[in-house]
Amino acid sequence: MIWYQRMKNKNYLKHIKLPEDLKKLKISQLKPLAEEIRKLLLTSVSVTGGHLSSNLGAVELTIALHYVFNSPKDKIVWDVGHQSYVHKILTGRAKSFCTLRKSGGLSGFTRPSESVHDAVVSGHSSTSVSSALGIACARDLRGENFDVVAVIGDGSLTGGLAYEGLNNAASATSRLIVVLNDNEMSISKNVGALSTHLAVLRSNPSYLNVKKEVKKVLDRSQIGRMFARTIGKAKTNLKYLVMPNVFFEEMGFTYVGAVDGHNITELVNALKTCRQFEGPVLLHVKTQKGKGYEKAEKSPEYFHGVERFDLETGEPLYEKGKSFTSVFGETIVSLAEKNDKIVAVTAAMTSGTGLSKFSQKFPDRFFDVGIAEAHAVTFCAGLATQGLKPVFAVYSTFLQRAYDQIIHDVCIANLPVVFAIDRAGIVGADGETHQGVFDLSFLSHIPNMTVFAPKNAAEMRVAFNTAFLMDSPVAVRYPRGCAIDEEYTCDMTEPEIFSDGERIAVVTVGEMFYPALEACEQLNAEGIFPALINVRQVFPISEKLLKILEKFDLIFTVENNTCDGGFGQKLNCAIS
């Protein structure tokens, strides 16, 4: 009682050092705590940038999870991890939250090396169920006793891996709780008062106890078991009529919900109920993206991932130059106006990849396949077999998820699919799970694949124009950030000799030309005059480039990619 009196009319959040402190609060005190956390989210993310909408929508859910479960003994696995900001705040990282996405600061995603409360590394979507099931099965094998909770958004359910995890979880029968954070897509809407009543009734602890006892009695005789099967069939038929969410139960999950994701009392009661089930259970929670910040509520996609912004206006705090992404968006629209065979595909990243204008101007030629990169690539292959010219716009880090499809479905068949690979190279604040530093390495050895790396806006326009004229797979790789906007034409298949030299050559890939140019200018001031060569076509390495490099004794390569398997290593092999 003394603790509560001390907290009265004071900031609740400053007293929450770890999740066990949260449990000292009354349920009625959790609502004002939620508002304090929202204020911290807004003031911090407006300064650091980050994922805002999803975290504003998950405040009450996160509070309820830590109020019911005992982290780190109980494992909470966050899908993607970009909705884990509140989790970080409640697990001892509130004071350092201002360092989010900064060098040496907090990661924008879950990271076990950062906290024992982060169960897994998570930066890509649709992985939580599989990770959580692995943890649950390991727990059972070791004879341990703790809860495992996977939190997954409705968008992540468009990823095939999520269904593989759900299917396996049902057959494994390990005790596992999956929380479906439904904040956008109406997966299955309950119908009418009867449905609501059934959902509430079957979540009642008394109902669960009676159900267990009745099952025990009926299982004792053959007649009882026959009677149970008859009742089961009737119950299933009734559920199909009034509760379309039976989909999850048909997979083997016990379904609970839907619960108001902003009502902490409902959430706490539902989570406590879920703990009583012996097998896999799915709790359906309805939330609103951007909750508590009107601008994010109206434009949740815009505020999904933001740079620094003004809280009053919602506008960015600094003007950006024209980015590679926007140049791509303009270019693809321009090319599609002249070529009606061009179609565009995205994996739930319309705005992020620059396809918003294309989607508005050519809605019949635009396809958002959801968070399903592997499907997107094979879907593009299908489009290409019928004479269309598909472009798949995707972040480099997410294209990794479709490696087999690139090889098997596109390149072996030598189909004219264009890959617009955004965020290639180091992307900065999003951390290690989002760095696009592997694409040159994993694309370089695939037969029939051509890779272009434009250094600026002019070369980018030419690269895509060239790509759509080719009858084979083409990848155009470009970084996050501003593109130097110049106007000229060139041949992307030919290397550019920017400056000649005699003994030393500096060979650059894409935007790395400009820092290399600065380095060469500094060398020039010291009396050293290396040749500066922009490759443009990274793979296959052109015979003309190899011929040019024959006269040099020292060759330096500059690329925004891991060294292992990258352009430098491939060039070294080619000239050895």
XYZ file of C-alpha atoms in Angstrom:
576
model
C 0.000 0.000 0.000
C 2.884 2.369 0.800
C 4.271 1.766 -2.717
C 0.943 2.748 -4.304
C 0.676 5.884 -2.199
C 4.156 6.914 -3.247
C 3.153 6.456 -6.886
C -0.065 8.462 -6.594
C -0.183 11.487 -8.895
C 3.365 10.801 -10.019
C 4.997 9.567 -13.167
C 4.403 5.811 -13.205
C 6.981 5.099 -15.876
C 9.966 6.360 -13.905
C 9.254 3.653 -11.302
C 9.239 0.848 -13.911
C 12.833 -0.366 -14.036
C 12.019 -3.974 -14.957
C 8.857 -5.977 -15.734
C 8.449 -7.071 -12.094
C 7.875 -3.415 -11.158
C 4.958 -3.331 -13.567
C 3.196 -6.062 -11.599
C 3.099 -3.814 -8.524
C 0.633 -1.530 -10.287
C -3.120 -1.974 -10.135
C -4.939 -2.632 -13.414
C -6.468 0.847 -13.161
C -2.985 2.383 -13.141
C -1.947 0.726 -16.389
C -4.017 3.061 -18.577
C -2.197 6.248 -17.469
C 1.067 4.323 -17.802
C 0.145 3.600 -21.418
C -0.312 7.300 -22.090
C 3.073 8.072 -20.540
C 4.690 5.485 -22.789
C 2.989 6.948 -25.860
C 4.357 10.347 -24.944
C 7.859 8.903 -24.635
C 7.493 7.129 -27.992
C 6.435 10.317 -29.743
C 9.051 12.592 -28.207
C 11.871 10.093 -28.787
C 11.046 8.781 -32.253
C 10.411 12.303 -33.541
C 14.081 12.959 -32.713
C 15.725 9.619 -33.571
C 13.437 8.396 -36.324
C 12.148 4.833 -36.323
C 9.023 2.736 -36.525
C 6.209 4.747 -34.976
C 2.743 3.551 -36.084
C 3.196 -0.086 -35.132
C 4.559 0.749 -31.685
C 1.834 3.265 -30.873
C -0.667 0.545 -31.687
C 1.011 -2.069 -29.478
C 1.319 -0.110 -26.208
C -1.515 -1.740 -24.248
C -0.757 -5.167 -25.682
C 2.884 -4.963 -24.578
C 1.940 -3.759 -21.106
C -0.533 -6.636 -20.745
C 2.035 -9.195 -21.907
C 4.567 -8.095 -19.309
C 1.852 -7.781 -16.661
C 0.821 -11.431 -17.131
C 4.069 -13.158 -18.096
C 7.411 -13.237 -16.328
C 10.165 -12.158 -18.716
C 12.931 -13.226 -19.134
C 11.914 -16.649 -17.778
C 8.874 -16.574 -20.062
C 9.918 -15.888 -23.630
C 8.180 -13.195 -25.685
C 9.142 -13.417 -29.372
C 8.362 -10.336 -31.438
C 7.796 -10.754 -35.153
C 9.944 -8.346 -37.219
C 10.949 -6.662 -33.965
C 10.011 -3.163 -35.111
C 6.995 -3.244 -32.783
C 9.166 -3.968 -29.732
C 9.900 -0.395 -28.615
C 7.450 -0.577 -25.682
C 8.948 -3.939 -24.756
C 12.366 -2.257 -24.600
C 10.980 0.554 -22.430
C 9.479 -1.909 -19.930
C 12.581 -4.101 -19.740
C 15.130 -1.686 -18.342
C 15.864 0.423 -21.404
C 13.619 3.452 -20.847
C 16.491 5.764 -19.858
C 18.532 4.813 -22.919
C 15.568 4.942 -25.287
C 16.818 8.309 -26.582
C 19.751 6.402 -28.131
C 17.455 4.324 -30.350
C 18.997 3.577 -33.769
C 22.112 5.583 -32.963
C 25.672 4.298 -33.059
C 26.338 2.497 -29.789
C 22.690 2.905 -28.770
C 19.600 0.709 -28.764
C 18.798 -1.377 -31.809
C 15.559 -0.672 -33.637
C 14.827 -4.394 -33.398
C 15.166 -7.108 -30.769
C 18.704 -8.199 -30.023
C 19.628 -10.792 -27.334
C 23.081 -9.244 -26.918
C 21.320 -6.043 -25.851
C 19.009 -7.585 -23.229
C 18.106 -10.967 -21.754
C 14.485 -9.966 -22.359
C 15.026 -10.138 -26.155
C 14.480 -13.800 -26.926
C 15.735 -13.770 -30.528
C 17.267 -11.513 -33.180
C 14.371 -10.268 -35.256
C 14.475 -7.921 -38.233
C 12.573 -9.764 -40.966
C 8.896 -10.607 -40.815
C 6.895 -13.845 -40.428
C 9.556 -15.562 -38.294
C 8.142 -15.370 -34.756
C 5.987 -18.511 -34.767
C 8.825 -20.699 -36.029
C 11.313 -19.239 -33.530
C 8.860 -19.508 -30.642
C 7.978 -23.100 -31.525
C 11.655 -24.019 -31.502
C 12.005 -22.478 -28.039
C 8.879 -24.302 -26.823
C 10.038 -27.683 -28.124
C 13.476 -27.163 -26.549
C 11.754 -26.324 -23.262
C 9.767 -29.570 -23.408
C 12.835 -31.653 -24.238
C 14.695 -30.174 -21.281
C 11.752 -30.705 -18.933
C 11.505 -26.997 -18.119
C 8.387 -24.995 -17.335
C 7.841 -21.545 -18.782
C 5.531 -19.870 -21.264
C 6.451 -18.985 -24.841
C 4.556 -16.227 -26.640
C 4.892 -15.298 -30.310
C 3.542 -11.883 -31.272
C 2.791 -11.592 -34.988
C 1.023 -8.912 -37.005
C -1.676 -9.548 -39.574
C 0.636 -8.245 -42.294
C 3.274 -10.821 -41.349
C 0.695 -13.557 -41.895
C 0.997 -12.908 -45.629
C 4.452 -14.479 -45.404
C 4.536 -18.198 -46.138
C 6.959 -18.889 -43.287
C 4.259 -17.852 -40.815
C 1.959 -20.600 -42.101
C 4.737 -23.148 -42.071
C 5.274 -22.273 -38.421
C 1.570 -22.403 -37.574
C 1.169 -25.749 -39.315
C 4.143 -27.253 -37.497
C 3.065 -25.775 -34.158
C -0.311 -27.449 -34.400
C 1.180 -30.859 -35.172
C 3.888 -30.495 -32.525
C 1.218 -29.857 -29.824
C 3.700 -28.034 -27.581
C 2.285 -25.403 -25.252
C 2.575 -22.186 -27.236
C 0.666 -18.895 -27.304
C 0.474 -16.960 -30.567
C -0.824 -13.400 -30.279
C -2.179 -12.108 -33.575
C -1.892 -8.317 -33.523
C -4.521 -7.435 -36.110
C -4.062 -3.747 -36.812
C -5.004 -3.344 -40.422
C -6.347 -6.310 -42.334
C -9.693 -7.789 -41.321
C -8.604 -11.417 -41.381
C -11.924 -12.778 -40.195
C -14.692 -10.705 -38.739
C -16.930 -12.307 -36.155
C -20.616 -12.091 -37.006
C -23.272 -10.909 -34.583
C -23.951 -11.146 -30.869
C -23.962 -14.954 -30.768
C -20.394 -15.082 -32.032
C -19.269 -12.563 -29.416
C -21.046 -14.495 -26.691
C -19.422 -17.779 -27.752
C -15.971 -16.209 -27.805
C -16.427 -14.850 -24.279
C -18.010 -18.046 -22.970
C -15.334 -20.393 -24.254
C -12.603 -18.209 -22.742
C -14.103 -18.491 -19.278
C -11.958 -20.521 -16.821
C -15.045 -22.351 -15.506
C -15.942 -23.399 -19.048
C -12.426 -24.709 -19.616
C -12.472 -26.777 -16.404
C -15.883 -28.266 -17.215
C -14.715 -29.060 -20.756
C -11.701 -30.979 -19.394
C -13.811 -32.980 -16.899
C -16.472 -33.862 -19.486
C -13.752 -35.042 -21.883
C -12.268 -37.292 -19.169
C -15.657 -38.905 -18.492
C -16.519 -39.451 -22.149
C -13.094 -40.937 -22.914
C -13.692 -43.786 -20.425
C -16.054 -45.747 -22.726
C -16.572 -46.441 -26.421
C -20.093 -44.997 -26.330
C -18.768 -41.865 -24.657
C -16.099 -41.436 -27.307
C -18.694 -41.846 -30.101
C -20.903 -39.274 -28.392
C -17.953 -36.870 -28.155
C -17.234 -37.233 -31.885
C -20.895 -36.502 -32.737
C -20.899 -33.408 -30.539
C -17.595 -32.327 -32.089
C -19.027 -32.476 -35.614
C -22.097 -30.477 -34.586
C -19.926 -27.918 -32.804
C -17.718 -27.529 -35.879
C -20.716 -26.942 -38.135
C -22.048 -24.306 -35.738
C -18.695 -22.575 -35.574
C -18.486 -22.411 -39.369
C -21.791 -20.525 -39.323
C -21.005 -18.012 -36.585
C -17.219 -17.898 -36.247
C -15.234 -17.748 -39.495
C -12.030 -17.700 -37.407
C -12.393 -21.462 -37.214
C -9.561 -21.413 -39.773
C -7.058 -21.341 -36.932
C -8.841 -24.111 -35.047
C -8.826 -26.273 -38.152
C -5.047 -25.862 -38.137
C -5.017 -27.202 -34.590
C -5.025 -23.997 -32.547
C -7.495 -23.056 -29.868
C -8.799 -19.661 -30.928
C -9.507 -16.906 -28.396
C -10.830 -13.486 -29.402
C -11.194 -11.114 -30.909
C -10.104 -8.883 -28.019
C -9.918 -5.082 -27.945
C -6.190 -4.463 -28.088
C -6.492 -1.112 -26.331
C -8.491 -2.409 -23.363
C -5.851 -3.565 -20.875
C -8.339 -5.334 -18.609
C -9.639 -7.437 -21.506
C -6.110 -8.172 -22.658
C -4.908 -9.247 -19.213
C -7.910 -11.545 -18.712
C -7.520 -13.066 -22.172
C -3.791 -13.709 -21.705
C -4.408 -15.325 -18.320
C -6.955 -17.573 -19.994
C -4.516 -18.510 -22.744
C -2.018 -19.720 -20.129
C -4.471 -22.439 -19.099
C -4.494 -24.255 -22.419
C -2.219 -27.267 -22.811
C -1.565 -27.032 -26.546
C -1.157 -24.230 -29.081
C -3.528 -21.291 -28.664
C -4.055 -18.195 -30.790
C -5.228 -14.931 -29.242
C -6.688 -12.518 -31.782
C -6.142 -8.893 -30.725
C -7.578 -5.918 -32.625
C -5.447 -2.764 -32.462
C -5.128 0.536 -34.317
C -1.875 1.563 -35.925
C -0.715 4.979 -34.800
C -3.052 4.964 -31.774
C -2.871 8.198 -29.799
C -1.252 10.375 -32.492
C -3.860 11.644 -34.922
C -1.492 12.119 -37.830
C -0.235 8.533 -37.525
C -3.778 7.222 -37.180
C -4.708 8.908 -40.471
C -1.484 7.972 -42.285
C -0.158 4.776 -40.643
C 1.918 3.800 -43.687
C 3.688 7.156 -43.802
C 4.521 6.917 -40.090
C 5.483 3.251 -40.259
C 9.150 4.122 -40.601
C 10.032 7.790 -40.277
C 13.039 10.044 -40.128
C 13.158 12.926 -37.629
C 9.929 14.933 -37.773
C 8.056 17.832 -36.192
C 5.450 16.560 -33.721
C 3.095 19.455 -34.388
C 3.049 19.222 -38.172
C 4.236 15.652 -38.771
C 6.613 16.992 -41.418
C 10.305 15.970 -41.743
C 12.691 18.309 -39.935
C 15.016 18.706 -42.887
C 14.633 18.783 -46.635
C 15.790 15.780 -48.571
C 17.313 15.803 -52.016
C 15.974 13.504 -54.703
C 16.610 9.942 -53.549
C 17.513 6.921 -55.652
C 14.106 5.540 -54.645
C 12.234 8.552 -56.026
C 14.306 8.485 -59.223
C 13.297 4.851 -59.671
C 9.638 5.741 -59.087
C 9.725 8.497 -61.708
C 11.661 6.368 -64.182
C 9.379 3.355 -63.970
C 6.291 5.505 -64.572
C 7.942 7.166 -67.567
C 8.954 3.828 -69.088
C 5.540 2.257 -68.421
C 3.846 5.102 -70.311
C 5.728 3.999 -73.431
C 5.638 0.240 -72.830
C 2.357 -1.344 -71.750
C 4.098 -4.662 -71.066
C 5.825 -3.246 -67.992
C 4.188 -4.331 -64.720
C 5.375 -3.623 -61.175
C 5.403 -5.910 -58.147
C 6.039 -5.116 -54.485
C 6.021 -7.135 -51.272
C 3.982 -4.770 -49.058
C 6.404 -1.884 -49.683
C 4.553 0.337 -52.164
C 5.653 3.639 -50.657
C 9.037 2.479 -49.393
C 10.162 1.287 -52.826
C 8.849 4.321 -54.702
C 5.930 2.635 -56.467
C 3.123 4.853 -55.140
C 2.817 6.897 -58.357
C 2.953 3.763 -60.503
C 0.214 2.110 -58.427
C -2.021 5.154 -58.873
C -1.392 5.652 -62.573
C -1.426 1.968 -63.588
C -3.553 0.152 -60.974
C -4.206 -2.795 -63.307
C -0.465 -3.270 -63.866
C 0.516 -3.036 -60.211
C 0.623 -5.988 -57.810
C 1.202 -5.879 -54.053
C 1.629 -9.515 -53.046
C 2.071 -8.869 -49.317
C 5.100 -9.810 -47.258
C 5.952 -12.702 -49.552
C 9.227 -12.073 -51.358
C 9.719 -15.666 -52.531
C 6.234 -15.701 -54.014
C 6.844 -12.280 -55.600
C 9.858 -13.559 -57.551
C 8.090 -16.672 -58.832
C 4.992 -14.588 -59.576
C 7.202 -12.314 -61.701
C 8.544 -15.394 -63.471
C 4.989 -16.392 -64.349
C 4.237 -12.916 -65.671
C 7.403 -12.996 -67.782
C 6.490 -16.322 -69.417
C 3.458 -14.571 -70.893
C 5.408 -11.778 -72.541
C 5.156 -9.156 -69.815
C 8.100 -7.192 -68.395
C 7.816 -7.393 -64.595
C 9.915 -5.333 -62.205
C 10.128 -6.453 -58.589
C 10.995 -3.491 -56.338
C 12.468 -4.766 -53.080
C 14.949 -3.874 -50.368
C 18.222 -5.741 -50.668
C 17.909 -7.337 -47.234
C 14.472 -8.756 -48.096
C 15.524 -10.122 -51.484
C 17.706 -12.569 -49.541
C 14.475 -14.392 -48.682
C 13.927 -15.342 -52.322
C 17.343 -16.705 -53.248
C 16.099 -20.085 -54.456
C 13.353 -18.518 -56.550
C 15.823 -16.164 -58.252
C 17.949 -19.135 -59.283
C 15.335 -21.771 -59.975
C 12.329 -19.868 -61.301
C 13.912 -16.869 -63.041
C 17.550 -17.377 -63.973
C 17.600 -21.028 -65.022
C 14.676 -20.224 -67.345
C 16.466 -16.992 -68.392
C 13.305 -14.923 -67.981
C 13.296 -11.123 -68.398
C 12.512 -10.174 -64.806
C 13.932 -6.854 -63.572
C 14.964 -6.589 -59.923
C 14.977 -3.044 -58.527
C 17.159 -3.570 -55.462
C 16.736 -0.646 -53.089
C 18.711 -0.032 -49.861
C 21.731 -1.880 -51.261
C 24.847 -1.544 -49.131
C 25.068 -0.016 -45.659
C 21.752 1.522 -44.606
C 22.772 2.841 -41.198
C 20.275 3.175 -38.375
C 18.170 0.095 -39.106
C 21.025 -2.101 -37.919
C 22.572 -5.403 -38.899
C 19.379 -7.185 -39.959
C 18.696 -4.573 -42.635
C 22.123 -3.930 -44.155
C 22.068 -4.726 -47.864
C 25.656 -5.914 -48.034
C 25.194 -9.395 -49.487
C 23.369 -8.904 -52.794
C 26.451 -8.542 -55.000
C 27.831 -11.707 -53.438
C 24.750 -13.869 -53.876
C 23.808 -12.543 -57.312
C 27.285 -12.676 -58.842
C 27.452 -16.407 -59.449
C 23.915 -16.962 -60.777
C 23.860 -17.865 -64.493
C 22.125 -15.413 -66.862
C 21.971 -12.616 -64.280
C 23.197 -9.132 -65.185
C 23.814 -6.626 -62.385
C 23.967 -2.855 -62.925
C 25.071 -0.396 -60.230
C 24.332 3.216 -61.267
C 26.367 5.900 -59.532
C 23.775 8.671 -59.925
C 20.305 9.532 -61.225
C 21.390 9.757 -64.876
C 22.899 6.273 -64.888
C 19.896 4.928 -62.987
C 17.500 6.064 -65.706
C 19.685 4.470 -68.377
C 20.037 1.279 -66.328
C 16.294 0.663 -66.173
C 15.770 1.623 -69.781
C 18.475 -0.907 -70.725
C 17.060 -3.556 -68.385
C 13.629 -3.520 -70.044
C 15.217 -3.901 -73.476
C 16.999 -7.093 -72.431
C 15.470 -10.564 -72.660
C 17.216 -11.945 -69.579
C 17.206 -11.301 -65.800
C 18.596 -7.924 -64.747
C 19.220 -6.492 -61.286
C 19.671 -2.756 -60.766
C 21.291 -2.128 -57.400
C 21.149 1.258 -55.691
C 21.602 2.634 -52.165
C 19.435 4.429 -49.653
C 19.788 8.191 -49.740
C 20.168 11.041 -52.188
C 21.202 10.572 -55.785
C 23.334 13.175 -57.531
C 20.949 14.347 -60.231
C 22.824 14.815 -63.477
C 21.544 14.624 -67.044
C 23.510 12.624 -69.604
C 23.314 9.370 -71.492
C 25.700 6.438 -71.352
C 26.086 2.743 -72.036
C 25.558 0.807 -68.791
C 27.260 -2.263 -70.235
C 30.527 -0.356 -70.744
C 32.917 0.794 -67.978
C 33.503 4.518 -67.644
C 37.144 5.670 -67.576
C 36.694 8.895 -65.634
C 40.406 9.613 -65.437
C 43.334 7.655 -66.831
C 46.539 6.722 -65.050
C 49.601 4.592 -65.576
C 50.343 2.297 -62.682
C 47.380 2.449 -60.271
C 43.682 1.934 -60.980
C 40.750 2.562 -58.619
C 37.675 0.639 -59.775
C 34.347 1.648 -58.221
C 30.862 0.178 -57.946
C 27.838 2.481 -58.022
C 27.640 5.419 -55.624
C 31.089 4.580 -54.212
C 32.470 6.440 -57.227
C 32.087 9.763 -55.416
C 34.066 9.011 -52.235
C 36.674 7.335 -54.457
C 36.826 10.517 -56.558
C 37.553 12.538 -53.409
C 40.301 10.093 -52.426
C 41.848 10.323 -55.898
C 41.815 14.115 -55.752
C 43.687 13.958 -52.439
C 46.226 11.601 -54.034
C 46.569 13.965 -56.988
C 47.554 16.734 -54.568
C 50.371 14.466 -53.353
C 51.606 13.758 -56.872
C 49.910 10.356 -57.271
C 47.611 10.006 -60.272
C 45.558 6.790 -60.278
C 43.068 5.928 -62.986
C 39.438 6.135 -61.793
C 37.079 3.630 -63.405
C 33.319 3.266 -62.836
C 32.261 -0.279 -63.786
C 28.480 0.338 -64.211
C 27.875 -3.315 -65.169
C 29.090 -5.222 -62.121
C 28.297 -8.745 -63.348
C 29.129 -10.366 -65.568
C 32.505 -8.631 -65.534
C 33.031 -7.245 -69.017
C 35.927 -8.294 -71.216
C 36.517 -4.617 -71.987
C 37.132 -3.881 -68.288
C 39.604 -6.759 -68.047
C 41.421 -5.449 -71.135
C 41.609 -1.937 -69.655
C 43.075 -3.229 -66.394
C 45.890 -5.216 -68.025
C 48.347 -2.307 -67.899
C 47.997 -1.557 -64.176
C 50.273 -2.893 -61.446
C 47.964 -2.002 -58.542
C 44.183 -2.281 -58.670
C 41.931 -1.103 -55.841
C 38.211 -1.860 -55.813
C 35.620 0.165 -53.879
C 32.178 -1.314 -53.279
C 29.366 -1.084 -50.731
C 29.094 -4.828 -50.116
C 30.787 -7.509 -48.068
C 34.262 -8.324 -49.418
C 33.646 -12.066 -49.402
C 32.096 -12.944 -52.756
C 31.817 -9.323 -53.811
C 32.986 -7.504 -56.920
C 36.578 -7.161 -55.726
C 36.973 -10.851 -55.119
C 35.363 -11.762 -58.439
C 37.564 -9.285 -60.302
C 40.657 -10.688 -58.620
C 39.707 -14.179 -59.803
C 39.006 -12.934 -63.316
C 42.408 -11.254 -63.741
C 44.493 -13.885 -61.913
